[in-house]
Coordinates of N, CA and C in Angstrom, one line a residue:
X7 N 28.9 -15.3 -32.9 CA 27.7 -14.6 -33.3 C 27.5 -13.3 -32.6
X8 N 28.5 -13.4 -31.2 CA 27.8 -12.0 -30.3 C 28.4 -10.8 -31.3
X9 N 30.0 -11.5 -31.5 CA 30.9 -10.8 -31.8 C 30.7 -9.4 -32.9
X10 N 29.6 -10.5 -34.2 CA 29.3 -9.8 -35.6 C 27.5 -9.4 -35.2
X11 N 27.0 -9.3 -33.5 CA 25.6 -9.2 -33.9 C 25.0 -8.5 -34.7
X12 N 25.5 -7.0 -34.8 CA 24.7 -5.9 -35.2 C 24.7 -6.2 -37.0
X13 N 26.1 -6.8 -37.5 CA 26.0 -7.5 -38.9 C 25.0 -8.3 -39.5
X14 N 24.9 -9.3 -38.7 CA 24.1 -10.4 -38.6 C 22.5 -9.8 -38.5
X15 N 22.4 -9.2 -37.4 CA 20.9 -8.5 -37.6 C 20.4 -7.5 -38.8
X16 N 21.5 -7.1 -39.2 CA 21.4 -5.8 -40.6 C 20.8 -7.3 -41.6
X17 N 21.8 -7.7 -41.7 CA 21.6 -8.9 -42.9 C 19.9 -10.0 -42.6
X18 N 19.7 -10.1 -41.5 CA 18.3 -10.8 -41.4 C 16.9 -9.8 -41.6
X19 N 17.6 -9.0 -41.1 CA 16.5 -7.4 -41.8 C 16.3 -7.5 -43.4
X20 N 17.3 -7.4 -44.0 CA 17.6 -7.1 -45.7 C 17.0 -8.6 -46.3
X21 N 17.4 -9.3 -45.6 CA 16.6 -10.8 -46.3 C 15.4 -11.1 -45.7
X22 N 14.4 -10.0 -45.9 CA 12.9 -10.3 -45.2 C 12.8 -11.3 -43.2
X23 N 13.9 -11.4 -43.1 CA 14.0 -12.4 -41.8 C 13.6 -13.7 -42.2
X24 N 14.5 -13.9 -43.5 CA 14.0 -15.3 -43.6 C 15.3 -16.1 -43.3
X25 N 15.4 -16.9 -42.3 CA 16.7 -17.7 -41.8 C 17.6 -18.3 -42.9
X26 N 17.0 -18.9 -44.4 CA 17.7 -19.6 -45.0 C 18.7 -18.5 -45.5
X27 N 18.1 -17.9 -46.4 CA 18.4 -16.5 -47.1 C 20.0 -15.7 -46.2
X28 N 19.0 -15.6 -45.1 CA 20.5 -15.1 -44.3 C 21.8 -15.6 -43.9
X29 N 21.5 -17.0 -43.9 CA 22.3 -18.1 -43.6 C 23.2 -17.9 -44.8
X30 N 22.9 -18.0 -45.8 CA 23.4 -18.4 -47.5 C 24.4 -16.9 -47.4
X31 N 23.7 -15.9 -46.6 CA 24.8 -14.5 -47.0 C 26.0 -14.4 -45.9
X32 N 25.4 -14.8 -45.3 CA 26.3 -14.5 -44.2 C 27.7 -15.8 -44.3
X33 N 27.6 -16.8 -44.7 CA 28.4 -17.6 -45.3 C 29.2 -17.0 -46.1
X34 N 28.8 -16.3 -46.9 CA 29.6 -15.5 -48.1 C 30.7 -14.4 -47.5
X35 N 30.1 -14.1 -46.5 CA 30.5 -12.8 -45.6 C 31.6 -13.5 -44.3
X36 N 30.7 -14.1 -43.5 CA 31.7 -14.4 -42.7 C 31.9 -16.3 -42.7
X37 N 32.9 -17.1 -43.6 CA 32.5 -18.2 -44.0 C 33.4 -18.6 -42.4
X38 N 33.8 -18.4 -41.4 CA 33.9 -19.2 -40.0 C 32.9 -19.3 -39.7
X39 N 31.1 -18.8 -39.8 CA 30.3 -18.4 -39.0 C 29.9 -20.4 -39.1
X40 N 29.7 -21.0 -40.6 CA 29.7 -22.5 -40.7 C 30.1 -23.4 -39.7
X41 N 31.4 -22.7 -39.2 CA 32.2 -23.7 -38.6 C 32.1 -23.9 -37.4
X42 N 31.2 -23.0 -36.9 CA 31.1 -22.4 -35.4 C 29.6 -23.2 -34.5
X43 N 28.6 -23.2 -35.9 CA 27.5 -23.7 -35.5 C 26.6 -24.4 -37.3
X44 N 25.8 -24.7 -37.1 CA 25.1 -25.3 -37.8 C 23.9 -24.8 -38.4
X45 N 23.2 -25.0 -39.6 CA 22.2 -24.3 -40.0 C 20.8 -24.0 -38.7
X46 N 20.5 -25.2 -38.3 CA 19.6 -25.7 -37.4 C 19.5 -24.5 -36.2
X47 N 20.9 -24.7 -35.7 CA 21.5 -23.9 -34.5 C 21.2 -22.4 -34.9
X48 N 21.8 -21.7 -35.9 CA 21.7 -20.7 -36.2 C 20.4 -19.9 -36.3
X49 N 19.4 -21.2 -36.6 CA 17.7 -20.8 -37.8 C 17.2 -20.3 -35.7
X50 N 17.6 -21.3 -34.9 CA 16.6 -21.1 -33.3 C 17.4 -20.0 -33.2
X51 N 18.6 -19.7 -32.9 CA 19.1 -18.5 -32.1 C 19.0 -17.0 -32.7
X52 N 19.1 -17.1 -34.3 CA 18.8 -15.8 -35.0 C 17.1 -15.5 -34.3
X53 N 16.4 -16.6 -34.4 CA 14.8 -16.3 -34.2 C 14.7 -15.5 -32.7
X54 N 15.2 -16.2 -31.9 CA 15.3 -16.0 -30.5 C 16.4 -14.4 -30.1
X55 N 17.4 -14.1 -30.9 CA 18.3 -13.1 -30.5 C 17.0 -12.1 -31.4
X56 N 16.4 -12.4 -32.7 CA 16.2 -11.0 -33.4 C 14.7 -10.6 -32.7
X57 N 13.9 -11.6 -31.8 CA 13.1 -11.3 -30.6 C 13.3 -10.2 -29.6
X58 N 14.7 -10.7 -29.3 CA 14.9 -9.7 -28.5 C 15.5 -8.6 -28.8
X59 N 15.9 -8.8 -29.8 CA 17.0 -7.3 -30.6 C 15.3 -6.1 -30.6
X60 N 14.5 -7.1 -31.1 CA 13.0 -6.1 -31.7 C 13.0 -5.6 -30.0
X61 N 12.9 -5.8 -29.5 CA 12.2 -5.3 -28.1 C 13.3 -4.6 -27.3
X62 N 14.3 -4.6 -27.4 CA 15.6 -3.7 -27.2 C 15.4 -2.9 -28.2
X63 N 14.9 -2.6 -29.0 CA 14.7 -1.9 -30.2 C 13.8 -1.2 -29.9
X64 N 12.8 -1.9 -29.9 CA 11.6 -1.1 -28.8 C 11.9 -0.1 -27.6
X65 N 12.5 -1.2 -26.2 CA 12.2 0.0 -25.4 C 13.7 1.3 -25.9
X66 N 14.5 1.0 -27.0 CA 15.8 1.8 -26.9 C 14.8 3.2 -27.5
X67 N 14.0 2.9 -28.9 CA 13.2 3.5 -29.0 C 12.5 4.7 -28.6
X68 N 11.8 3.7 -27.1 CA 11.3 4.4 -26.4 C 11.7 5.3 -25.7
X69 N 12.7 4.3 -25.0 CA 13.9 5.4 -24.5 C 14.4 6.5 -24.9
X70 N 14.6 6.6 -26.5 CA 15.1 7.8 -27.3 C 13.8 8.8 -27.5
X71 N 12.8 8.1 -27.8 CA 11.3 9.0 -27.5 C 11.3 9.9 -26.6
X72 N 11.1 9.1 -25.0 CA 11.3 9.9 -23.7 C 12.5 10.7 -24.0
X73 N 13.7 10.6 -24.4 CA 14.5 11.4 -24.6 C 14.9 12.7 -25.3
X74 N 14.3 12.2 -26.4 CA 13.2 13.2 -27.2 C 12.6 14.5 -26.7
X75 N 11.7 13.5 -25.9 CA 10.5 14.6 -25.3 C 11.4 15.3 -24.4
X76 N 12.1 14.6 -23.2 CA 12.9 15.6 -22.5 C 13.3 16.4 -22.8
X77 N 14.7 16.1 -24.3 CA 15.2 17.1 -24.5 C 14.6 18.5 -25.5
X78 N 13.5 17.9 -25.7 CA 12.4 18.9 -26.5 C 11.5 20.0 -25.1
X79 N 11.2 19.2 -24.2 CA 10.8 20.4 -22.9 C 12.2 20.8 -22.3
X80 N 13.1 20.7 -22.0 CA 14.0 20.8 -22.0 C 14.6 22.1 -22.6
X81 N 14.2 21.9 -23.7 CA 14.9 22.6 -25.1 C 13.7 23.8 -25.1
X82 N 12.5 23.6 -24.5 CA 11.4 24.8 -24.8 C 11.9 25.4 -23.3
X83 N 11.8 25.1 -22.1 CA 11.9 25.7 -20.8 C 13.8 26.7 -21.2
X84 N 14.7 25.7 -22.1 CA 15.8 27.0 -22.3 C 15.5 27.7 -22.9
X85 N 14.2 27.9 -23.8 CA 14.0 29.0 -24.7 C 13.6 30.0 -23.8
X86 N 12.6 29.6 -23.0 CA 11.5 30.3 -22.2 C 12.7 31.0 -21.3
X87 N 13.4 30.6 -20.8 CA 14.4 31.1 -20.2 C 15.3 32.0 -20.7
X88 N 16.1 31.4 -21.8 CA 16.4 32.7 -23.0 C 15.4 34.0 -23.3
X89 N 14.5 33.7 -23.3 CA 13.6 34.5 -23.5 C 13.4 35.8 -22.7
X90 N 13.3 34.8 -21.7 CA 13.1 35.8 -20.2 C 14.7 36.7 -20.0
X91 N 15.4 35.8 -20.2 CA 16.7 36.7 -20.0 C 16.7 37.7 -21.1
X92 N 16.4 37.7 -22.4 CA 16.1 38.2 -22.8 C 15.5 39.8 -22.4
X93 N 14.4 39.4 -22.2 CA 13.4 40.1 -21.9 C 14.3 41.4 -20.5
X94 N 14.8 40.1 -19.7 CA 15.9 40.8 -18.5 C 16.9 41.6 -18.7
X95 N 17.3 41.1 -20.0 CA 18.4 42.2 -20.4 C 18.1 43.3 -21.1
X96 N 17.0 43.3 -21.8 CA 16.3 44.6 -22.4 C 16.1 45.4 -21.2
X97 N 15.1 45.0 -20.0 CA 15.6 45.8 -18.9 C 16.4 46.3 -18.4
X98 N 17.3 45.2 -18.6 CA 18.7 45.9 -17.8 C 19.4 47.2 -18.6
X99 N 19.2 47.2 -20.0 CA 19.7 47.8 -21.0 C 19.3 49.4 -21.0
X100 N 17.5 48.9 -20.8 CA 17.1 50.2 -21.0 C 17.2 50.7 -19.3
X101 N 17.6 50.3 -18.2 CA 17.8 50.7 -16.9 C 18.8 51.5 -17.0
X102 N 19.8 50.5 -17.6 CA 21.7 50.8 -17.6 C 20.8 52.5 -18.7
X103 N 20.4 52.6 -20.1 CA 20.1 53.6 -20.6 C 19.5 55.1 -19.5
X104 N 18.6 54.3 -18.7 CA 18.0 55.4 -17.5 C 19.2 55.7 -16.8
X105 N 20.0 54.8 -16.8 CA 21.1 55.2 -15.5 C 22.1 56.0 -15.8
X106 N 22.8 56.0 -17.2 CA 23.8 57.0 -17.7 C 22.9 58.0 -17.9
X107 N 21.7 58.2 -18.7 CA 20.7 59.8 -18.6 C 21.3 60.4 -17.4
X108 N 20.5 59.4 -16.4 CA 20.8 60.2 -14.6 C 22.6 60.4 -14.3
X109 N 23.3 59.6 -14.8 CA 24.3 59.9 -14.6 C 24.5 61.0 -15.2
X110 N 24.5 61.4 -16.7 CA 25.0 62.7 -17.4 C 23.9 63.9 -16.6
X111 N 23.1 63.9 -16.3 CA 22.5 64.9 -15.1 C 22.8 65.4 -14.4
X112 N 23.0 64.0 -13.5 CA 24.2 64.2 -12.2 C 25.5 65.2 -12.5
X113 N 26.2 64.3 -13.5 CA 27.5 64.8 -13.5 C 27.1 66.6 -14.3
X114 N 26.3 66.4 -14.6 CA 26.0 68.2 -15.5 C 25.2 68.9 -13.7
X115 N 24.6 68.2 -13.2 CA 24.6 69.2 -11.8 C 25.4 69.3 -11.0
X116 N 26.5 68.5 -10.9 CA 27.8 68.2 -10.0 C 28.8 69.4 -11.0
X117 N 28.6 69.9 -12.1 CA 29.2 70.6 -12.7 C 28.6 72.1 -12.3
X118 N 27.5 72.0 -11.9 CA 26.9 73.3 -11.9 C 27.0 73.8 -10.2
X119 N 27.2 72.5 -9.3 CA 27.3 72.9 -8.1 C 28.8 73.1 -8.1
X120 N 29.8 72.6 -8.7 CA 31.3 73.1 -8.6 C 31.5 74.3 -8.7
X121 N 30.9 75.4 -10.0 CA 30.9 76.0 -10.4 C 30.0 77.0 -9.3
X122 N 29.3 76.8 -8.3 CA 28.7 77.4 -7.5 C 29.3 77.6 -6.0
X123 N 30.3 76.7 -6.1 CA 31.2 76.5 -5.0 C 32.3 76.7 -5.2
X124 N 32.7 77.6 -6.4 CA 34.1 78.2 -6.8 C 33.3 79.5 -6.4
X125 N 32.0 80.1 -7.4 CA 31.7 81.5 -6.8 C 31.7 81.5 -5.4
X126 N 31.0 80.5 -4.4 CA 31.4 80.9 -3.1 C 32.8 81.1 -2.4
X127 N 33.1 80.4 -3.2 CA 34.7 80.4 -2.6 C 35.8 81.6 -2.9
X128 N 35.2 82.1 -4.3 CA 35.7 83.5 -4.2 C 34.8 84.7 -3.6
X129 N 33.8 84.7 -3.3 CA 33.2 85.5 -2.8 C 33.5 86.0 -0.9
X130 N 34.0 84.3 -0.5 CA 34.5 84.0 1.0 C 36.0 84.4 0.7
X131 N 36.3 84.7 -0.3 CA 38.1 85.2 0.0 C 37.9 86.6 0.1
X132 N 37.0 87.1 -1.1 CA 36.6 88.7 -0.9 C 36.4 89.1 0.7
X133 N 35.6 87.8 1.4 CA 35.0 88.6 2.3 C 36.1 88.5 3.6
X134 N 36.9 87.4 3.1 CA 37.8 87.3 4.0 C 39.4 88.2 4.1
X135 N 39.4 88.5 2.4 CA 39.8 90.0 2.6 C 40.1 91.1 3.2
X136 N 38.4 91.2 3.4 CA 38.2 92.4 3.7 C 37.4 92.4 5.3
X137 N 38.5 91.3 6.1 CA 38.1 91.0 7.4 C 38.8 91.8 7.9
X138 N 39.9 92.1 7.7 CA 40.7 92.6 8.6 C 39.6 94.7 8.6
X139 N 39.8 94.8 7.8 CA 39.0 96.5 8.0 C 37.6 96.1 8.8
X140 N 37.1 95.2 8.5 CA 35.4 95.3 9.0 C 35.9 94.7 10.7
X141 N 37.0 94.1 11.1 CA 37.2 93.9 11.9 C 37.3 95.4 13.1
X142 N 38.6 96.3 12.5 CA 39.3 97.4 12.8 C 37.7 98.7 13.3
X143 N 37.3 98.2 12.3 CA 35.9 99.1 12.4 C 34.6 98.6 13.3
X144 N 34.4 97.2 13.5 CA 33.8 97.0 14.4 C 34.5 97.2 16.2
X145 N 35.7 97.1 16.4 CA 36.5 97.1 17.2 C 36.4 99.1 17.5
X146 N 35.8 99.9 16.8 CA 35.8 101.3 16.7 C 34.3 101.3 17.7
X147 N 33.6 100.5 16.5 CA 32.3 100.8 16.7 C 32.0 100.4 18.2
X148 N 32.7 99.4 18.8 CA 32.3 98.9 20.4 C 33.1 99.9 21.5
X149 N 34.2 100.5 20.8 CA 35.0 101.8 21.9 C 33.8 102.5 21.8
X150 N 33.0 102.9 20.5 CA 32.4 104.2 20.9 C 31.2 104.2 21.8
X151 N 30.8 102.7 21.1 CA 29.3 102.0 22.2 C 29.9 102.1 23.7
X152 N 31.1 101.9 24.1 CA 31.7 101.6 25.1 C 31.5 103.3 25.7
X153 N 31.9 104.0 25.1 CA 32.0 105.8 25.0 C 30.9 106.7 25.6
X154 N 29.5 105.9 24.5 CA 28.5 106.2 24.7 C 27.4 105.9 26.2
X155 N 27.9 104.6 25.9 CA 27.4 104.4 27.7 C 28.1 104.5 28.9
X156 N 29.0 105.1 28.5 CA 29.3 105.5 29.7 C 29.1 107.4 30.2
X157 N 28.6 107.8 28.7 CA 28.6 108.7 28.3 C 26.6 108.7 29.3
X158 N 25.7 107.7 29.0 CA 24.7 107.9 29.2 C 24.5 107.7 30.7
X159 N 25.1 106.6 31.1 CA 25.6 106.2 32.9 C 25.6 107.8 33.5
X160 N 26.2 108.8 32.9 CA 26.7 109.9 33.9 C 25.4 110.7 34.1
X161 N 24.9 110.4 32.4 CA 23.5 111.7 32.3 C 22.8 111.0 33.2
X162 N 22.3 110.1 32.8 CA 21.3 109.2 34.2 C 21.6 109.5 35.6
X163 N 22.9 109.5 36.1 CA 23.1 109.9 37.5 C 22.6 111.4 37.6
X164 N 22.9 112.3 36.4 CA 22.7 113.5 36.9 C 20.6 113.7 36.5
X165 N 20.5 113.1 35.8 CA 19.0 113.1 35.7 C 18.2 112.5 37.2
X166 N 18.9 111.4 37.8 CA 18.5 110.7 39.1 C 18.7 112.2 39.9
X167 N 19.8 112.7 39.7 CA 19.9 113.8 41.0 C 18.9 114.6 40.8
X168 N 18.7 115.2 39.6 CA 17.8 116.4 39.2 C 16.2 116.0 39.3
X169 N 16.1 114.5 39.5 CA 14.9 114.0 39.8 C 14.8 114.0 41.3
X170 N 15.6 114.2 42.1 CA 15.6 113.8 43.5 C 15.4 115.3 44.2
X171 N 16.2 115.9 43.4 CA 15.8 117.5 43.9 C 14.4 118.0 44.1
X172 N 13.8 117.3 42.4 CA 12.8 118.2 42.1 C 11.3 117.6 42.8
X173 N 12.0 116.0 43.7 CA 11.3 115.2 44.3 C 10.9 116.0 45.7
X174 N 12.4 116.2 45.9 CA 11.9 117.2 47.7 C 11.5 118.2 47.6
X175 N 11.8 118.9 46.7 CA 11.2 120.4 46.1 C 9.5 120.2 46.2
X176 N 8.9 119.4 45.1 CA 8.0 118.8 45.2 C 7.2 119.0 46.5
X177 N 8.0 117.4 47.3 CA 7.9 117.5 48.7 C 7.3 118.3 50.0
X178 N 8.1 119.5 49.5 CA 8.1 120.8 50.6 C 6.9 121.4 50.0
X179 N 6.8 121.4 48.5 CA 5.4 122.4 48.6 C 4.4 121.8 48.8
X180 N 4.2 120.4 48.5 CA 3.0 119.7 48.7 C 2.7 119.5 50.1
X181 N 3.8 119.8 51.3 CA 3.3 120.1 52.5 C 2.5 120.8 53.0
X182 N 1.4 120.2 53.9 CA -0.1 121.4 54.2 C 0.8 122.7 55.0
X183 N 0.2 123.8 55.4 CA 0.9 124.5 55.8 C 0.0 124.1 57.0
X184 N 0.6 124.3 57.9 CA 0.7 124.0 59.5 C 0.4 124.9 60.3
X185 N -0.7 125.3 60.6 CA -1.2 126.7 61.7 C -0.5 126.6 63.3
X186 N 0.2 127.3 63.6 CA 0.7 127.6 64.9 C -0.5 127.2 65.9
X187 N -0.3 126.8 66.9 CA -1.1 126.5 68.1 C -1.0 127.7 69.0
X188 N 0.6 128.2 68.9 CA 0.1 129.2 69.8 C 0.8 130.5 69.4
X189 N 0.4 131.6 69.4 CA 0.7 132.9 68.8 C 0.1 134.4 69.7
X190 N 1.9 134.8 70.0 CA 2.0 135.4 70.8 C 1.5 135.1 72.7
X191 N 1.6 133.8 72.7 CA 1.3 133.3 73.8 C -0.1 132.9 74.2
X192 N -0.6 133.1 73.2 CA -2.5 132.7 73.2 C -2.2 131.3 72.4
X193 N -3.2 130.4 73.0 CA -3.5 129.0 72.6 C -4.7 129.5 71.3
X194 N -4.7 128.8 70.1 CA -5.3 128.7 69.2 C -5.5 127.7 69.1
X195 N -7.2 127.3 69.1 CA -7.8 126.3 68.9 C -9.0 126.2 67.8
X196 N -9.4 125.3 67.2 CA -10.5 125.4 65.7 C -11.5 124.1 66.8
X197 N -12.7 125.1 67.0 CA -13.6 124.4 67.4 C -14.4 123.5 66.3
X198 N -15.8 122.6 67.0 CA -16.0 121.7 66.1 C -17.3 122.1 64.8
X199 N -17.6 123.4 65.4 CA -17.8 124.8 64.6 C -17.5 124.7 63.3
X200 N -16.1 124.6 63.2 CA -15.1 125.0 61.9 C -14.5 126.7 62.7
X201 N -15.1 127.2 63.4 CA -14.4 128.7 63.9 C -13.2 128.6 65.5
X202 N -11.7 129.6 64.1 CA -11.3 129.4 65.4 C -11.3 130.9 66.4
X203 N -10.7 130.3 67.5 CA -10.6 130.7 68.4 C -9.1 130.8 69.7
X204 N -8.5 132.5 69.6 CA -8.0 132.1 70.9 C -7.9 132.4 72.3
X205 N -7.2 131.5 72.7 CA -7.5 131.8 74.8 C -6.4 132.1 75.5
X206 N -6.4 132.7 76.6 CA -5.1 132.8 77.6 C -5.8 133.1 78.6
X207 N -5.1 132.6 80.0 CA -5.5 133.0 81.2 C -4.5 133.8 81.8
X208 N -5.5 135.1 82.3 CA -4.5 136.3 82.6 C -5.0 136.8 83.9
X209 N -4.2 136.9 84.8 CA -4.9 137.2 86.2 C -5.9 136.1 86.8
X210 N -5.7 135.1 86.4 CA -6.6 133.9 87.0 C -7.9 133.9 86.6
X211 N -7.9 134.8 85.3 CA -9.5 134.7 84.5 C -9.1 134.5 83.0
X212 N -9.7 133.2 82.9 CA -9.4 132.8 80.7 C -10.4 134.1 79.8
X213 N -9.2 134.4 79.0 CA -10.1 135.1 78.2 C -10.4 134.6 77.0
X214 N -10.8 134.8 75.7 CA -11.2 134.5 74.6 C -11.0 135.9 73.7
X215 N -10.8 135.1 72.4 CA -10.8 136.1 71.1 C -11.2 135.2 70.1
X216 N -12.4 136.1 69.4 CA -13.2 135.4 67.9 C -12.3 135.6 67.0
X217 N -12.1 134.5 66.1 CA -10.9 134.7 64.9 C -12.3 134.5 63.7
X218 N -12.7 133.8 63.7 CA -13.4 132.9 62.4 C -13.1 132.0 61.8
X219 N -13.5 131.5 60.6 CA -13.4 130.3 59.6 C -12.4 130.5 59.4
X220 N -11.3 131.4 58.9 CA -10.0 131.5 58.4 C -9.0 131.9 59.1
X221 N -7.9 131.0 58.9 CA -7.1 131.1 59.7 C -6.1 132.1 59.3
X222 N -6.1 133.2 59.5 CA -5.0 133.9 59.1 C -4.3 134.6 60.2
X223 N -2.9 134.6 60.1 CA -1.7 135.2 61.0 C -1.5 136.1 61.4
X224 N -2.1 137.3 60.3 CA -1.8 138.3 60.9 C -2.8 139.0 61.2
X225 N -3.7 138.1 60.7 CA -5.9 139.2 61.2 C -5.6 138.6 62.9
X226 N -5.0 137.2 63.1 CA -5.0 136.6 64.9 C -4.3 138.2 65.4
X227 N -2.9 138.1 65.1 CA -2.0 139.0 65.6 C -2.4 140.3 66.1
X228 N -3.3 140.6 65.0 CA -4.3 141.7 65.2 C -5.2 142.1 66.3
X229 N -5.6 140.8 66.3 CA -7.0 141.0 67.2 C -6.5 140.7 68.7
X230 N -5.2 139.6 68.8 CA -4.4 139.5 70.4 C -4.2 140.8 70.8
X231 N -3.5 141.8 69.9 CA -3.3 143.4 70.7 C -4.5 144.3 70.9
X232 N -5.5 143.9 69.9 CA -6.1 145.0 70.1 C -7.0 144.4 72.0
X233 N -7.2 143.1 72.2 CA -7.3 142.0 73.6 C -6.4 142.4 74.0
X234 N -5.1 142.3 74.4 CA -4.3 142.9 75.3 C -4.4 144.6 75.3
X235 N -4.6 145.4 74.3 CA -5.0 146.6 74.8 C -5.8 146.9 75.9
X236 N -6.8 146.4 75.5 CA -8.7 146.1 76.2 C -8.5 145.6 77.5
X237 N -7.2 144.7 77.9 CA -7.1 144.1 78.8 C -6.8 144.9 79.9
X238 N -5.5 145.7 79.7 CA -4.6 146.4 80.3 C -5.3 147.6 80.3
X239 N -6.5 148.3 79.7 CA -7.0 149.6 80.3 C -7.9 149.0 81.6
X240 N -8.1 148.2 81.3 CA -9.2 147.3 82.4 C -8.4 147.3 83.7
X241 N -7.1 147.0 83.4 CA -6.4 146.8 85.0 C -6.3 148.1 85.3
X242 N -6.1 148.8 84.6 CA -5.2 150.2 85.1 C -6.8 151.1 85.6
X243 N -7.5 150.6 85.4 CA -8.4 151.6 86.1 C -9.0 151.0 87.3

């Protein structure tokens, strides 16, 4: 009976579950099943197996329900996920789109800096060129700087001398001129007057001569002879 159950149960379905009915077909079908058990036998254990077939039926049911549902949330959370990937790859798409833009920019400025660093590069050959002359010519230009100052070194010394001359020169005339103290042997003195005066002792008597405010050399010189004249008629008489 285990052997043909799912038979056996099809067949008690199709004959309303009425034991006789099924009994009569299943004879027809499988005529050992007679020989194995008895009507009696068969009528309790079909009752008792299609009990429990219903409720294996039930929870398998159920089971397939829950399984159902799983695979139905299941089946919505891969959409929701397709979706989003979706959604992720449109990103990526339109990124990757932003990123070749930037790339063809790049590479069209990477083209425009090459092209700016070929002009440098010929412009540094020109200049390098034309090193050797600017070299020859700077190398001129520091002989003559060299030329020149040494050229100005000399004038300086002779300007230092021509300053030093014109320093003592200077010098000498800015010196006060200096009145003799004594002239022709008379002491000349500037009382606190401001008037000078000079003296000599002659014969054991000082004499004196009025000069005045100004000191002059040859009005003194003057007036000592015309005093030694004065003097010497005095002795002689």
């Amino acid at each position: 009976m285990v052997k043909h159950e799912n038979t056996i149960f099809d067949a008690y379905r199709r004959n309303e579950e009425k034991p006789s009915a099924t009994w009569k077909f299943l004879k027809n079908e499988f005529p050992e099943l007679s020989q194995t058990m008895t009507f009696n036998t068969f009528k309790q254990y079909v009752s008792v197996f299609s009990a429990i077939r219903r409720e294996l039926d039930k929870v398998r049911q159920e089971a397939e329900i829950e399984q159902s549902k799983k695979i139905q949330n299941d089946k919505r959370k891969l959409m929701t996920e397709l979706d989003n990937a979706r959604k992720g790859l449109d990103e990526v798409r339109q990124k990757n789109s932003e990123t070749v833009d930037q790339l063809n920019k790049t590479m069209q400025e990477n083209s425009y800096l090459e092209s700016k660093i070929q002009n440098l590069q010929d412009e540094l050959d020109k200049v390098r060129q034309n090193k050797t002359g600017i070299t020859d010519q700077l190398n001129k230009t520091i002989q003559e700087k060299f030329h020149l100052e040494s050229k100005l070194e000399n004038l300086n010394k002779e300007l230092d001398k021509v300053r030093q001359t014109n320093i003592v020169v200077n010098l000498e005339k800015s010196k006060p001129e200096i009145n003799p103290k004594n002239v022709m042997g008379w002491n000349v003195q500037q009382s606190k007057d401001g008037y000078y005066r000079c003296y000599r002792k002659i014969n054991k008597q000082v004499h004196s001569i009025y000069i005045g405010k100004e000191f002059n050399l040859e009005k003194i010189r003057i007036r000592i002879r015309e005093k030694e004249n004065e003097i010497n008629q005095c002795m002689t008489k």
